[in-house]
């Protein structure tokens, strides 16, 4: 099942896969709490509400299906998967491996569902200009997230322990390697927007540069390339906002959207009295809800 978050591509399911959904909704946090409590019917109901309120409902619809499958509501789960695929959900790998959906596997409709999802992804890839680059970006993000979750989990278990050092080193080395690869992609294609690599590929490219802290000049270059792509819809405004804040904080300037935290506290924000107006205008939700989510995710580790 996917957890709705933005800054990292976060999710937790039975198979351990972690990925992205549109925004940091407090309702999604409630749904995740219901999932953790094994109240799957309530989890499904909350995710249905999240999907109805979201401009990009595919992740919430997928989560709804996971909860419905766990609750024994096969008809509803299959319907939610169909709606998720129609809304743009493309992670056929997770669909096939997610433990939440195992109750559906013996149903005769499962094979048809898998075939429809695979066909939708194939048609989607055919419409892209750089489908192989999309796959490359998504694969790099999967590794990025695995390394970050290992470090975050160790930090939450025992901050400052010897266990953290090798995990941090692996994450840092991975960031370096992924930044080099992203450099090469950008040099060849320009910034990989939705027409080139799809919405998930564009989001993956953003996440990789968001973690390119050791190459701040590249982050600034990426920010400049992304800016003119926001208005035509090639780059998500929320992704641009996160990178804007990341670059500003690195440069010692106030952030604009309140996305960057350290030790559970947001870095300084320009015109903080109106930050929620700026956030809501691009679909980020309020600072109060975001603070709660950041602290729940990271504890005292801070955001990486």
PDB file of N, CA and C in Angstrom, residues 167-227:
ATOM      1  N   UNK A 167      25.132   3.129   6.652  1.00  0.00           N
ATOM      2  CA  UNK A 167      23.931   3.414   5.870  1.00  0.00           C
ATOM      3  C   UNK A 167      23.991   4.812   5.268  1.00  0.00           C
ATOM      4  N   UNK A 168      24.478   5.770   6.042  1.00  0.00           N
ATOM      5  CA  UNK A 168      24.635   7.125   5.533  1.00  0.00           C
ATOM      6  C   UNK A 168      25.680   7.170   4.419  1.00  0.00           C
ATOM      7  N   UNK A 169      26.758   6.417   4.589  1.00  0.00           N
ATOM      8  CA  UNK A 169      27.802   6.370   3.558  1.00  0.00           C
ATOM      9  C   UNK A 169      27.265   5.776   2.260  1.00  0.00           C
ATOM     10  N   UNK A 170      26.469   4.724   2.374  1.00  0.00           N
ATOM     11  CA  UNK A 170      25.891   4.103   1.176  1.00  0.00           C
ATOM     12  C   UNK A 170      24.951   5.063   0.479  1.00  0.00           C
ATOM     13  N   UNK A 171      24.147   5.790   1.252  1.00  0.00           N
ATOM     14  CA  UNK A 171      23.223   6.749   0.683  1.00  0.00           C
ATOM     15  C   UNK A 171      23.972   7.880  -0.012  1.00  0.00           C
ATOM     16  N   UNK A 172      25.028   8.371   0.620  1.00  0.00           N
ATOM     17  CA  UNK A 172      25.814   9.462   0.047  1.00  0.00           C
ATOM     18  C   UNK A 172      26.500   9.026  -1.241  1.00  0.00           C
ATOM     19  N   UNK A 173      27.105   7.843  -1.227  1.00  0.00           N
ATOM     20  CA  UNK A 173      27.744   7.338  -2.448  1.00  0.00           C
ATOM     21  C   UNK A 173      26.716   7.126  -3.548  1.00  0.00           C
ATOM     22  N   UNK A 174      25.558   6.620  -3.175  1.00  0.00           N
ATOM     23  CA  UNK A 174      24.502   6.426  -4.169  1.00  0.00           C
ATOM     24  C   UNK A 174      24.037   7.735  -4.767  1.00  0.00           C
ATOM     25  N   UNK A 175      23.915   8.765  -3.937  1.00  0.00           N
ATOM     26  CA  UNK A 175      23.524  10.078  -4.441  1.00  0.00           C
ATOM     27  C   UNK A 175      24.528  10.589  -5.467  1.00  0.00           C
ATOM     28  N   UNK A 176      25.801  10.408  -5.187  1.00  0.00           N
ATOM     29  CA  UNK A 176      26.842  10.853  -6.121  1.00  0.00           C
ATOM     30  C   UNK A 176      26.696  10.162  -7.472  1.00  0.00           C
ATOM     31  N   UNK A 177      26.534   8.847  -7.424  1.00  0.00           N
ATOM     32  CA  UNK A 177      26.425   8.073  -8.668  1.00  0.00           C
ATOM     33  C   UNK A 177      25.168   8.452  -9.447  1.00  0.00           C
ATOM     34  N   UNK A 178      24.066   8.597  -8.738  1.00  0.00           N
ATOM     35  CA  UNK A 178      22.808   8.935  -9.414  1.00  0.00           C
ATOM     36  C   UNK A 178      22.852  10.351  -9.995  1.00  0.00           C
ATOM     37  N   UNK A 179      23.537  11.248  -9.321  1.00  0.00           N
ATOM     38  CA  UNK A 179      23.655  12.609  -9.847  1.00  0.00           C
ATOM     39  C   UNK A 179      24.455  12.615 -11.140  1.00  0.00           C
ATOM     40  N   UNK A 180      25.508  11.835 -11.195  1.00  0.00           N
ATOM     41  CA  UNK A 180      26.304  11.735 -12.431  1.00  0.00           C
ATOM     42  C   UNK A 180      25.430  11.233 -13.585  1.00  0.00           C
ATOM     43  N   UNK A 181      24.626  10.217 -13.312  1.00  0.00           N
ATOM     44  CA  UNK A 181      23.755   9.674 -14.357  1.00  0.00           C
ATOM     45  C   UNK A 181      22.711  10.696 -14.788  1.00  0.00           C
ATOM     46  N   UNK A 182      22.132  11.407 -13.827  1.00  0.00           N
ATOM     47  CA  UNK A 182      21.137  12.415 -14.167  1.00  0.00           C
ATOM     48  C   UNK A 182      21.759  13.555 -14.960  1.00  0.00           C
ATOM     49  N   UNK A 183      22.986  13.931 -14.614  1.00  0.00           N
ATOM     50  CA  UNK A 183      23.737  14.909 -15.401  1.00  0.00           C
ATOM     51  C   UNK A 183      23.737  14.512 -16.876  1.00  0.00           C
ATOM     52  N   UNK A 184      24.095  13.258 -17.125  1.00  0.00           N
ATOM     53  CA  UNK A 184      24.205  12.776 -18.504  1.00  0.00           C
ATOM     54  C   UNK A 184      22.866  12.822 -19.221  1.00  0.00           C
ATOM     55  N   UNK A 185      21.792  12.467 -18.510  1.00  0.00           N
ATOM     56  CA  UNK A 185      20.459  12.517 -19.106  1.00  0.00           C
ATOM     57  C   UNK A 185      20.085  13.944 -19.483  1.00  0.00           C
ATOM     58  N   UNK A 186      20.325  14.876 -18.563  1.00  0.00           N
ATOM     59  CA  UNK A 186      19.981  16.273 -18.809  1.00  0.00           C
ATOM     60  C   UNK A 186      20.827  16.857 -19.935  1.00  0.00           C
ATOM     61  N   UNK A 187      22.112  16.504 -19.964  1.00  0.00           N
ATOM     62  CA  UNK A 187      22.984  16.995 -21.039  1.00  0.00           C
ATOM     63  C   UNK A 187      22.488  16.541 -22.408  1.00  0.00           C
ATOM     64  N   UNK A 188      21.915  15.351 -22.462  1.00  0.00           N
ATOM     65  CA  UNK A 188      21.467  14.793 -23.739  1.00  0.00           C
ATOM     66  C   UNK A 188      20.072  15.255 -24.124  1.00  0.00           C
ATOM     67  N   UNK A 189      19.155  15.314 -23.153  1.00  0.00           N
ATOM     68  CA  UNK A 189      17.734  15.531 -23.464  1.00  0.00           C
ATOM     69  C   UNK A 189      17.176  16.863 -22.979  1.00  0.00           C
ATOM     70  N   UNK A 190      17.934  17.596 -22.160  1.00  0.00           N
ATOM     71  CA  UNK A 190      17.336  18.706 -21.446  1.00  0.00           C
ATOM     72  C   UNK A 190      16.628  18.160 -20.219  1.00  0.00           C
ATOM     73  N   UNK A 191      15.852  19.005 -19.515  1.00  0.00           N
ATOM     74  CA  UNK A 191      15.183  18.490 -18.335  1.00  0.00           C
ATOM     75  C   UNK A 191      14.093  17.497 -18.742  1.00  0.00           C
ATOM     76  N   UNK A 192      14.071  16.296 -18.147  1.00  0.00           N
ATOM     77  CA  UNK A 192      13.095  15.274 -18.540  1.00  0.00           C
ATOM     78  C   UNK A 192      11.704  15.561 -17.983  1.00  0.00           C
ATOM     79  N   UNK A 193      10.888  16.213 -18.787  1.00  0.00           N
ATOM     80  CA  UNK A 193       9.527  16.523 -18.403  1.00  0.00           C
ATOM     81  C   UNK A 193       8.567  15.410 -18.776  1.00  0.00           C
ATOM     82  N   UNK A 194       7.287  15.675 -18.619  1.00  0.00           N
ATOM     83  CA  UNK A 194       6.272  14.635 -18.775  1.00  0.00           C
ATOM     84  C   UNK A 194       6.184  14.094 -20.193  1.00  0.00           C
ATOM     85  N   UNK A 195       6.393  14.949 -21.201  1.00  0.00           N
ATOM     86  CA  UNK A 195       6.318  14.459 -22.579  1.00  0.00           C
ATOM     87  C   UNK A 195       7.422  13.452 -22.862  1.00  0.00           C
ATOM     88  N   UNK A 196       8.587  13.671 -22.272  1.00  0.00           N
ATOM     89  CA  UNK A 196       9.716  12.774 -22.491  1.00  0.00           C
ATOM     90  C   UNK A 196       9.575  11.480 -21.702  1.00  0.00           C
ATOM     91  N   UNK A 197       9.268  11.593 -20.394  1.00  0.00           N
ATOM     92  CA  UNK A 197       9.377  10.431 -19.519  1.00  0.00           C
ATOM     93  C   UNK A 197       8.124  10.166 -18.695  1.00  0.00           C
ATOM     94  N   UNK A 198       7.042  10.887 -18.952  1.00  0.00           N
ATOM     95  CA  UNK A 198       5.819  10.678 -18.195  1.00  0.00           C
ATOM     96  C   UNK A 198       5.836  11.404 -16.860  1.00  0.00           C
ATOM     97  N   UNK A 199       4.671  11.465 -16.241  1.00  0.00           N
ATOM     98  CA  UNK A 199       4.566  12.177 -14.967  1.00  0.00           C
ATOM     99  C   UNK A 199       5.415  11.531 -13.891  1.00  0.00           C
ATOM    100  N   UNK A 200       5.404  10.194 -13.824  1.00  0.00           N
ATOM    101  CA  UNK A 200       6.195   9.537 -12.782  1.00  0.00           C
ATOM    102  C   UNK A 200       7.686   9.667 -13.059  1.00  0.00           C
ATOM    103  N   UNK A 201       8.077   9.635 -14.335  1.00  0.00           N
ATOM    104  CA  UNK A 201       9.487   9.809 -14.669  1.00  0.00           C
ATOM    105  C   UNK A 201       9.972  11.213 -14.360  1.00  0.00           C
ATOM    106  N   UNK A 202       9.127  12.215 -14.661  1.00  0.00           N
ATOM    107  CA  UNK A 202       9.489  13.598 -14.354  1.00  0.00           C
ATOM    108  C   UNK A 202       9.613  13.808 -12.849  1.00  0.00           C
ATOM    109  N   UNK A 203       8.699  13.186 -12.110  1.00  0.00           N
ATOM    110  CA  UNK A 203       8.753  13.282 -10.653  1.00  0.00           C
ATOM    111  C   UNK A 203      10.009  12.592 -10.120  1.00  0.00           C
ATOM    112  N   UNK A 204      10.379  11.473 -10.734  1.00  0.00           N
ATOM    113  CA  UNK A 204      11.592  10.760 -10.325  1.00  0.00           C
ATOM    114  C   UNK A 204      12.838  11.613 -10.576  1.00  0.00           C
ATOM    115  N   UNK A 205      12.883  12.275 -11.721  1.00  0.00           N
ATOM    116  CA  UNK A 205      14.024  13.141 -12.016  1.00  0.00           C
ATOM    117  C   UNK A 205      14.146  14.244 -10.982  1.00  0.00           C
ATOM    118  N   UNK A 206      12.997  14.823 -10.611  1.00  0.00           N
ATOM    119  CA  UNK A 206      13.017  15.847  -9.562  1.00  0.00           C
ATOM    120  C   UNK A 206      13.575  15.294  -8.256  1.00  0.00           C
ATOM    121  N   UNK A 207      13.119  14.108  -7.850  1.00  0.00           N
ATOM    122  CA  UNK A 207      13.576  13.578  -6.581  1.00  0.00           C
ATOM    123  C   UNK A 207      15.088  13.353  -6.583  1.00  0.00           C
ATOM    124  N   UNK A 208      15.608  12.903  -7.708  1.00  0.00           N
ATOM    125  CA  UNK A 208      17.045  12.652  -7.792  1.00  0.00           C
ATOM    126  C   UNK A 208      17.846  13.936  -7.666  1.00  0.00           C
ATOM    127  N   UNK A 209      17.387  15.006  -8.295  1.00  0.00           N
ATOM    128  CA  UNK A 209      18.118  16.268  -8.162  1.00  0.00           C
ATOM    129  C   UNK A 209      17.874  16.881  -6.792  1.00  0.00           C
ATOM    130  N   UNK A 210      16.735  16.592  -6.186  1.00  0.00           N
ATOM    131  CA  UNK A 210      16.465  17.058  -4.826  1.00  0.00           C
ATOM    132  C   UNK A 210      17.506  16.498  -3.856  1.00  0.00           C
ATOM    133  N   UNK A 211      18.038  15.345  -4.189  1.00  0.00           N
ATOM    134  CA  UNK A 211      19.026  14.695  -3.336  1.00  0.00           C
ATOM    135  C   UNK A 211      20.453  14.883  -3.851  1.00  0.00           C
ATOM    136  N   UNK A 212      20.645  15.830  -4.762  1.00  0.00           N
ATOM    137  CA  UNK A 212      21.982  16.102  -5.304  1.00  0.00           C
ATOM    138  C   UNK A 212      22.663  17.208  -4.509  1.00  0.00           C
ATOM    139  N   UNK A 213      22.612  17.105  -3.180  1.00  0.00           N
ATOM    140  CA  UNK A 213      23.149  18.164  -2.326  1.00  0.00           C
ATOM    141  C   UNK A 213      24.649  18.363  -2.508  1.00  0.00           C
ATOM    142  N   UNK A 214      25.350  17.324  -2.922  1.00  0.00           N
ATOM    143  CA  UNK A 214      26.792  17.435  -3.087  1.00  0.00           C
ATOM    144  C   UNK A 214      27.172  18.114  -4.400  1.00  0.00           C
ATOM    145  N   UNK A 215      26.184  18.447  -5.213  1.00  0.00           N
ATOM    146  CA  UNK A 215      26.430  19.153  -6.473  1.00  0.00           C
ATOM    147  C   UNK A 215      25.439  20.314  -6.572  1.00  0.00           C
ATOM    148  N   UNK A 216      25.608  21.332  -5.732  1.00  0.00           N
ATOM    149  CA  UNK A 216      24.625  22.424  -5.697  1.00  0.00           C
ATOM    150  C   UNK A 216      24.511  23.194  -7.006  1.00  0.00           C
ATOM    151  N   UNK A 217      25.585  23.256  -7.773  1.00  0.00           N
ATOM    152  CA  UNK A 217      25.510  23.952  -9.058  1.00  0.00           C
ATOM    153  C   UNK A 217      24.566  23.233 -10.008  1.00  0.00           C
ATOM    154  N   UNK A 218      24.574  21.908  -9.957  1.00  0.00           N
ATOM    155  CA  UNK A 218      23.658  21.151 -10.798  1.00  0.00           C
ATOM    156  C   UNK A 218      22.216  21.362 -10.350  1.00  0.00           C
ATOM    157  N   UNK A 219      21.998  21.415  -9.035  1.00  0.00           N
ATOM    158  CA  UNK A 219      20.650  21.668  -8.531  1.00  0.00           C
ATOM    159  C   UNK A 219      20.130  23.017  -9.019  1.00  0.00           C
ATOM    160  N   UNK A 220      20.986  24.030  -8.997  1.00  0.00           N
ATOM    161  CA  UNK A 220      20.576  25.350  -9.488  1.00  0.00           C
ATOM    162  C   UNK A 220      20.277  25.301 -10.989  1.00  0.00           C
ATOM    163  N   UNK A 221      21.118  24.586 -11.714  1.00  0.00           N
ATOM    164  CA  UNK A 221      20.878  24.450 -13.156  1.00  0.00           C
ATOM    165  C   UNK A 221      19.544  23.765 -13.411  1.00  0.00           C
ATOM    166  N   UNK A 222      19.267  22.702 -12.660  1.00  0.00           N
ATOM    167  CA  UNK A 222      18.003  21.986 -12.821  1.00  0.00           C
ATOM    168  C   UNK A 222      16.824  22.888 -12.504  1.00  0.00           C
ATOM    169  N   UNK A 223      16.945  23.687 -11.451  1.00  0.00           N
ATOM    170  CA  UNK A 223      15.872  24.600 -11.084  1.00  0.00           C
ATOM    171  C   UNK A 223      15.566  25.568 -12.221  1.00  0.00           C
ATOM    172  N   UNK A 224      16.617  26.082 -12.844  1.00  0.00           N
ATOM    173  CA  UNK A 224      16.423  26.986 -13.968  1.00  0.00           C
ATOM    174  C   UNK A 224      15.785  26.309 -15.167  1.00  0.00           C
ATOM    175  N   UNK A 225      16.121  25.039 -15.387  1.00  0.00           N
ATOM    176  CA  UNK A 225      15.531  24.297 -16.502  1.00  0.00           C
ATOM    177  C   UNK A 225      14.071  23.933 -16.230  1.00  0.00           C
ATOM    178  N   UNK A 226      13.762  23.679 -14.972  1.00  0.00           N
ATOM    179  CA  UNK A 226      12.406  23.283 -14.611  1.00  0.00           C
ATOM    180  C   UNK A 226      11.430  24.463 -14.643  1.00  0.00           C
ATOM    181  N   UNK A 227      11.898  25.637 -14.282  1.00  0.00           N
ATOM    182  CA  UNK A 227      10.995  26.782 -14.098  1.00  0.00           C
ATOM    183  C   UNK A 227      10.096  27.044 -15.304  1.00  0.00           C
TER     184      UNK A 227
END
